[in-house]
Amino acid sequence: MGVNVQPKLIIHGGAGSSLQGKGGVETVRKSLYQVITEVYGLLEKGTTAEDAVIRGCQLLEDDPLFNAGVGSVLQSDGQIRMSAALMNGSLQRFSGVINVSRLKNPIELAKFLQTSPDRILSDYGAAELLRELNIAPFDPLTDRRLYEWIEDRKQDFNRKMANVVAETSDHEAGRGTIGVVALDQNGRIAAGTSTGGKGFERIGRVSDSAMPAGNYATAQAGVSCTGIGEDIIDECLAAKIVIRVGDGLSLRSAFERSFVEANDRQRDLGAIGLDASGAIAWGKTSDVILAAFHNGQTMGDSLEMLPGTQVLVA
Ligand code: GLY
């Protein structure tokens, strides 16, 4: 493992249909850059990739613009159930929670579970762990999410899913799975992903976000996905990209090959990632992916990418 590696960071706030207007783009950019600024500053001070990812996920979960933690979308029965995962790449260790309720930061449970013999908990087990850890109950519901759910209920939930993209017009509230992937000064990689799910889903539906399909890291690379969970699971996208890098493909080639396949199968998804050499990549088949990064010199983002399938590297 190297020392004094230039840290790298990429985060996302969802993928989906187009952002509405320039005002929406600027609001999202401001939110993403605030997170990048704080978390990249931690990496420059020597914070581990795992701790940087946890902090980044907390900040994005706390922002009601995005569909994770505060501002999570409601399921078909009007309840919020959230999922989150953390993967330490150098230890190649995954932990996560599935359909947890009444909690501000699901990533904190994933953090605790990193060192637990049982590393992935679902609803009842996660609730029991919350009590054991004395984590104060918290209702992540926002007025906007409740309003959206009531409006969709009037139409019998005939939309495929809640729009996963943060939007800031009067009619559309912010939505979007969040994710963070970091490379630290010691060359360690970690990935974290957190979500309120698709919105309006059947009770018990399991998101990709707490599966290796949606969040995966090794010593060579880390990836966090966003979009329609079923599509991400069918592609096994995060694990596939990371394993391709481990097998010798460049990050760019691993992303490109995986997104050609996803596009051929008409998937609706996006992903962010980085590798141990410091390459950063993001890709999407959907209109937009809300990603931002710090490459050591400058911050950049994906907010004005053209609609359609694309992969970019930094
Ligand atoms: N990708 C988030 C979900 O489908 O639950």
Short mmCIF file of C-alpha atoms and ligand atoms in Angstrom, two decimals:
data_model
loop_
_atom_site.label_atom_id
_atom_site.label_comp_id
_atom_site.label_asym_id
_atom_site.label_seq_id
_atom_site.Cartn_x
_atom_site.Cartn_y
_atom_site.Cartn_z
CA MET A 1 0.00 0.00 0.00
CA GLY A 2 1.42 3.37 -1.01
CA VAL A 3 1.77 6.45 1.14
CA ASN A 4 1.26 10.09 0.23
CA VAL A 5 -1.10 9.22 -2.58
CA GLN A 6 -3.04 12.20 -3.99
CA PRO A 7 -6.57 11.72 -2.56
CA LYS A 8 -9.49 11.52 -4.99
CA LEU A 9 -13.21 11.85 -4.35
CA ILE A 10 -16.42 11.42 -6.32
CA ILE A 11 -19.99 11.70 -5.03
CA HIS A 12 -23.48 11.45 -6.53
CA GLY A 13 -26.99 12.54 -5.70
CA GLY A 14 -28.94 10.33 -8.08
CA ALA A 15 -29.65 9.74 -11.76
CA GLY A 16 -32.81 10.04 -13.80
CA SER A 17 -34.76 12.40 -16.02
CA SER A 18 -33.53 15.87 -16.83
CA LEU A 19 -33.05 18.63 -14.30
CA GLN A 20 -35.61 21.37 -14.63
CA GLY A 21 -34.02 24.64 -15.57
CA LYS A 22 -30.76 26.29 -14.72
CA GLY A 23 -31.93 27.17 -11.22
CA GLY A 24 -32.18 23.44 -10.50
CA VAL A 25 -28.67 22.78 -11.79
CA GLU A 26 -27.13 25.54 -9.68
CA THR A 27 -28.91 24.46 -6.50
CA VAL A 28 -27.76 20.87 -6.93
CA ARG A 29 -24.22 21.95 -7.84
CA LYS A 30 -23.98 24.10 -4.69
CA SER A 31 -25.11 21.19 -2.48
CA LEU A 32 -22.71 18.72 -4.11
CA TYR A 33 -19.73 21.12 -4.01
CA GLN A 34 -20.28 21.84 -0.31
CA VAL A 35 -19.98 18.13 0.39
CA ILE A 36 -16.94 17.75 -1.89
CA THR A 37 -15.21 20.71 -0.20
CA GLU A 38 -15.69 19.37 3.33
CA VAL A 39 -14.90 15.72 2.56
CA TYR A 40 -11.92 16.43 0.30
CA GLY A 41 -10.54 18.65 3.08
CA LEU A 42 -10.75 15.66 5.43
CA LEU A 43 -8.91 13.44 2.94
CA GLU A 44 -6.15 16.08 2.63
CA LYS A 45 -5.75 15.98 6.43
CA GLY A 46 -5.24 12.20 6.34
CA THR A 47 -8.75 10.93 7.10
CA THR A 48 -9.21 7.35 5.93
CA ALA A 49 -11.25 6.61 2.82
CA GLU A 50 -13.81 4.78 4.98
CA ASP A 51 -14.30 7.72 7.37
CA ALA A 52 -14.43 10.20 4.48
CA VAL A 53 -17.11 8.12 2.76
CA ILE A 54 -19.14 7.92 5.98
CA ARG A 55 -18.96 11.71 6.45
CA GLY A 56 -19.86 12.33 2.82
CA CYS A 57 -22.87 10.00 3.06
CA GLN A 58 -24.01 11.70 6.29
CA LEU A 59 -23.88 15.13 4.66
CA LEU A 60 -25.82 13.94 1.62
CA GLU A 61 -28.34 12.07 3.82
CA ASP A 62 -28.86 15.30 5.81
CA ASP A 63 -29.64 17.33 2.65
CA PRO A 64 -33.42 17.15 1.95
CA LEU A 65 -32.71 17.69 -1.74
CA PHE A 66 -31.61 14.07 -2.09
CA ASN A 67 -33.50 10.81 -1.63
CA ALA A 68 -31.59 9.40 1.34
CA GLY A 69 -31.92 10.03 5.07
CA VAL A 70 -33.83 13.32 5.49
CA GLY A 71 -35.94 13.73 2.35
CA SER A 72 -36.32 10.02 1.60
CA VAL A 73 -39.29 9.15 -0.58
CA LEU A 74 -42.30 7.25 0.80
CA GLN A 75 -43.18 3.68 -0.10
CA SER A 76 -46.63 2.52 -1.28
CA ASP A 77 -47.97 2.39 2.29
CA GLY A 78 -46.78 5.92 3.08
CA GLN A 79 -43.82 4.79 5.19
CA ILE A 80 -40.13 5.59 4.74
CA ARG A 81 -37.75 2.62 4.67
CA MET A 82 -34.11 3.34 3.91
CA SER A 83 -31.16 1.22 2.83
CA ALA A 84 -27.42 1.91 2.97
CA ALA A 85 -24.12 0.13 2.44
CA LEU A 86 -20.47 0.73 3.18
CA MET A 87 -17.59 -1.17 1.61
CA ASN A 88 -14.00 -0.94 2.76
CA GLY A 89 -11.98 -1.76 -0.35
CA SER A 90 -8.66 -2.60 1.27
CA LEU A 91 -10.37 -5.03 3.64
CA GLN A 92 -12.84 -5.97 0.87
CA ARG A 93 -15.57 -5.89 3.51
CA PHE A 94 -19.23 -5.00 2.90
CA SER A 95 -21.81 -3.97 5.51
CA GLY A 96 -25.31 -2.58 5.21
CA VAL A 97 -28.88 -2.10 6.33
CA ILE A 98 -32.04 -2.84 4.35
CA ASN A 99 -35.39 -1.08 4.91
CA VAL A 100 -34.55 0.64 8.18
CA SER A 101 -36.94 3.29 9.60
CA ARG A 102 -36.96 6.20 12.05
CA LEU A 103 -33.28 7.07 11.72
CA LYS A 104 -31.39 10.13 10.48
CA ASN A 105 -28.28 8.48 9.06
CA PRO A 106 -28.56 4.87 7.85
CA ILE A 107 -24.83 4.96 6.91
CA GLU A 108 -24.06 5.07 10.66
CA LEU A 109 -25.55 1.60 11.08
CA ALA A 110 -23.52 0.37 8.10
CA LYS A 111 -20.45 1.84 9.82
CA PHE A 112 -21.17 -0.03 13.05
CA LEU A 113 -21.79 -3.26 11.15
CA GLN A 114 -18.35 -3.10 9.45
CA THR A 115 -16.86 -4.71 12.58
CA SER A 116 -19.82 -6.91 13.50
CA PRO A 117 -19.97 -10.67 12.82
CA ASP A 118 -23.41 -10.09 11.24
CA ARG A 119 -22.81 -7.37 8.67
CA ILE A 120 -26.10 -6.90 6.79
CA LEU A 121 -29.31 -6.36 8.76
CA SER A 122 -32.87 -5.86 7.55
CA ASP A 123 -35.83 -4.12 9.15
CA TYR A 124 -36.37 -5.81 12.57
CA GLY A 125 -32.69 -6.46 13.18
CA ALA A 126 -31.77 -2.91 12.21
CA ALA A 127 -34.47 -1.53 14.56
CA GLU A 128 -33.11 -3.67 17.39
CA LEU A 129 -29.58 -2.45 16.68
CA LEU A 130 -30.79 1.16 16.78
CA ARG A 131 -32.13 0.56 20.29
CA GLU A 132 -28.95 -1.22 21.38
CA LEU A 133 -26.83 1.67 20.15
CA ASN A 134 -29.13 4.22 21.84
CA ILE A 135 -29.53 6.10 18.57
CA ALA A 136 -32.34 8.62 19.03
CA PRO A 137 -35.44 7.93 16.92
CA PHE A 138 -35.71 10.41 14.05
CA ASP A 139 -38.44 10.97 11.47
CA PRO A 140 -36.80 11.76 8.10
CA LEU A 141 -40.13 12.75 6.49
CA THR A 142 -40.29 16.19 4.88
CA ASP A 143 -43.47 18.08 3.96
CA ARG A 144 -42.47 17.97 0.31
CA ARG A 145 -42.16 14.18 0.24
CA LEU A 146 -45.54 13.82 1.95
CA TYR A 147 -47.13 16.18 -0.58
CA GLU A 148 -45.61 14.24 -3.49
CA TRP A 149 -46.85 10.93 -2.07
CA ILE A 150 -50.38 12.29 -1.62
CA GLU A 151 -50.35 13.63 -5.20
CA ASP A 152 -49.15 10.29 -6.59
CA ARG A 153 -51.66 8.40 -4.49
CA LYS A 154 -54.43 10.34 -6.24
CA GLN A 155 -53.14 8.80 -9.50
CA ASP A 156 -52.90 5.34 -7.94
CA PHE A 157 -49.07 5.40 -8.13
CA ASN A 158 -49.09 4.90 -11.89
CA ARG A 159 -45.58 6.31 -12.27
CA LYS A 160 -42.80 3.75 -12.64
CA MET A 161 -40.94 5.26 -9.70
CA ALA A 162 -40.40 8.55 -7.93
CA ASN A 163 -38.11 10.72 -10.04
CA VAL A 164 -34.72 9.98 -8.55
CA VAL A 165 -33.21 13.27 -9.61
CA ALA A 166 -33.09 16.33 -7.37
CA GLU A 167 -35.29 19.00 -8.87
CA THR A 168 -36.06 22.37 -7.44
CA SER A 169 -39.05 23.68 -9.34
CA ASP A 170 -42.24 24.37 -7.41
CA HIS A 171 -43.80 21.14 -8.62
CA GLU A 172 -40.98 18.65 -8.27
CA ALA A 173 -39.06 18.06 -5.10
CA GLY A 174 -35.55 16.74 -4.77
CA ARG A 175 -34.99 13.04 -5.09
CA GLY A 176 -31.94 10.90 -5.59
CA THR A 177 -29.97 8.02 -4.14
CA ILE A 178 -26.63 9.26 -2.82
CA GLY A 179 -23.15 7.76 -3.01
CA VAL A 180 -19.53 8.54 -2.18
CA VAL A 181 -16.30 6.86 -3.35
CA ALA A 182 -12.91 7.95 -1.98
CA LEU A 183 -9.20 7.20 -2.38
CA ASP A 184 -7.15 8.28 0.65
CA GLN A 185 -3.51 9.29 1.18
CA ASN A 186 -2.58 5.69 1.92
CA GLY A 187 -4.09 4.44 -1.33
CA ARG A 188 -7.13 2.89 0.37
CA ILE A 189 -10.52 2.92 -1.36
CA ALA A 190 -14.01 2.92 0.17
CA ALA A 191 -17.53 3.23 -1.26
CA GLY A 192 -20.84 4.13 0.40
CA THR A 193 -24.40 4.35 -0.93
CA SER A 194 -27.67 5.34 0.78
CA THR A 195 -31.25 5.58 -0.46
CA GLY A 196 -34.91 5.97 0.40
CA GLY A 197 -35.61 3.52 -2.45
CA LYS A 198 -37.63 4.01 -5.65
CA GLY A 199 -40.63 5.57 -4.00
CA PHE A 200 -44.13 4.02 -3.99
CA GLU A 201 -42.66 0.51 -3.96
CA ARG A 202 -44.32 -2.60 -2.55
CA ILE A 203 -43.59 -3.21 1.15
CA GLY A 204 -40.54 -5.43 1.51
CA ARG A 205 -38.98 -4.47 -1.83
CA VAL A 206 -35.17 -4.57 -1.45
CA SER A 207 -33.02 -1.83 -3.00
CA ASP A 208 -29.75 -2.42 -4.86
CA SER A 209 -28.07 0.16 -2.60
CA ALA A 210 -27.37 -2.36 0.15
CA MET A 211 -26.15 -5.04 -2.26
CA PRO A 212 -22.75 -5.46 -3.98
CA ALA A 213 -24.66 -4.79 -7.21
CA GLY A 214 -25.13 -1.17 -6.08
CA ASN A 215 -22.05 -0.57 -3.93
CA TYR A 216 -18.74 -2.40 -4.20
CA ALA A 217 -15.02 -1.82 -3.57
CA THR A 218 -11.75 -3.71 -3.56
CA ALA A 219 -8.14 -2.58 -3.17
CA GLN A 220 -8.21 -1.81 -6.92
CA ALA A 221 -11.45 0.17 -7.39
CA GLY A 222 -14.75 1.32 -5.86
CA VAL A 223 -18.17 2.04 -7.41
CA SER A 224 -21.52 3.41 -6.19
CA CYS A 225 -24.64 3.13 -8.37
CA THR A 226 -27.90 5.02 -8.75
CA GLY A 227 -31.04 4.61 -10.82
CA ILE A 228 -33.63 1.87 -10.92
CA GLY A 229 -32.49 -0.77 -8.46
CA GLU A 230 -33.86 -3.71 -10.41
CA ASP A 231 -31.83 -2.62 -13.48
CA ILE A 232 -28.68 -2.21 -11.36
CA ILE A 233 -29.18 -5.66 -9.81
CA ASP A 234 -29.76 -7.27 -13.23
CA GLU A 235 -26.43 -5.80 -14.43
CA CYS A 236 -24.72 -6.40 -11.06
CA LEU A 237 -23.20 -3.08 -12.04
CA ALA A 238 -20.93 -1.99 -9.16
CA ALA A 239 -19.35 -5.41 -8.64
CA LYS A 240 -19.00 -5.94 -12.40
CA ILE A 241 -17.10 -2.69 -12.99
CA VAL A 242 -14.84 -3.22 -9.96
CA ILE A 243 -14.06 -6.84 -10.89
CA ARG A 244 -13.26 -5.80 -14.47
CA VAL A 245 -10.68 -3.36 -13.07
CA GLY A 246 -9.28 -6.15 -10.88
CA ASP A 247 -8.98 -8.31 -14.00
CA GLY A 248 -6.82 -5.67 -15.68
CA LEU A 249 -9.16 -3.31 -17.54
CA SER A 250 -8.64 0.42 -17.07
CA LEU A 251 -11.39 2.15 -15.12
CA ARG A 252 -12.47 3.87 -18.33
CA SER A 253 -12.71 0.57 -20.24
CA ALA A 254 -14.52 -1.14 -17.35
CA PHE A 255 -17.09 1.68 -17.28
CA GLU A 256 -17.42 1.82 -21.07
CA ARG A 257 -17.92 -1.93 -21.50
CA SER A 258 -20.42 -2.08 -18.65
CA PHE A 259 -22.42 0.89 -19.94
CA VAL A 260 -22.54 -0.48 -23.50
CA GLU A 261 -24.05 -3.65 -22.03
CA ALA A 262 -26.49 -1.70 -19.84
CA ASN A 263 -27.52 0.47 -22.79
CA ASP A 264 -28.09 -2.61 -25.00
CA ARG A 265 -30.45 -3.97 -22.34
CA GLN A 266 -32.24 -0.60 -21.98
CA ARG A 267 -31.35 -0.16 -18.33
CA ASP A 268 -32.03 3.09 -16.47
CA LEU A 269 -29.04 3.66 -14.20
CA GLY A 270 -25.82 5.50 -13.44
CA ALA A 271 -22.57 4.91 -11.55
CA ILE A 272 -19.55 6.74 -10.14
CA GLY A 273 -16.18 5.20 -9.38
CA LEU A 274 -12.45 5.55 -8.97
CA ASP A 275 -9.43 3.26 -8.96
CA ALA A 276 -6.16 2.92 -7.06
CA SER A 277 -4.24 4.74 -9.83
CA GLY A 278 -6.37 7.83 -9.13
CA ALA A 279 -8.63 7.63 -12.22
CA ILE A 280 -12.17 8.90 -11.65
CA ALA A 281 -15.15 7.89 -13.84
CA TRP A 282 -18.88 8.31 -14.05
CA GLY A 283 -21.47 7.01 -16.47
CA LYS A 284 -25.18 6.86 -17.11
CA THR A 285 -27.84 5.49 -19.42
CA SER A 286 -30.40 7.92 -17.99
CA ASP A 287 -30.70 11.60 -18.96
CA VAL A 288 -28.69 12.91 -16.02
CA ILE A 289 -26.41 11.76 -13.24
CA LEU A 290 -25.80 14.23 -10.43
CA ALA A 291 -22.12 13.63 -9.79
CA ALA A 292 -19.30 15.86 -8.58
CA PHE A 293 -15.63 15.10 -7.96
CA HIS A 294 -12.30 16.43 -6.72
CA ASN A 295 -9.26 15.15 -8.63
CA GLY A 296 -6.63 16.81 -6.46
CA GLN A 297 -6.42 19.94 -8.58
CA THR A 298 -9.98 20.99 -9.18
CA MET A 299 -13.65 20.21 -8.63
CA GLY A 300 -15.89 19.23 -11.53
CA ASP A 301 -19.34 17.77 -12.11
CA SER A 302 -21.60 15.90 -14.51
CA LEU A 303 -24.63 18.18 -14.27
CA GLU A 304 -24.60 19.35 -17.84
CA MET A 305 -23.89 16.06 -19.60
CA LEU A 306 -25.98 15.41 -22.70
CA PRO A 307 -28.96 13.02 -22.32
CA GLY A 308 -28.33 9.39 -23.25
CA THR A 309 -25.67 6.82 -22.47
CA GLN A 310 -22.25 8.31 -21.76
CA VAL A 311 -19.11 7.56 -19.77
CA LEU A 312 -16.60 10.26 -18.79
CA VAL A 313 -13.32 10.14 -16.88
CA ALA A 314 -11.27 12.71 -14.96
N1 GLY B 1 -31.25 2.68 -6.67
C1 GLY B 1 -32.13 2.86 -5.60
C2 GLY B 1 -33.26 1.94 -5.61
O1 GLY B 1 -33.74 1.53 -6.66
O2 GLY B 1 -33.72 1.59 -4.57
#
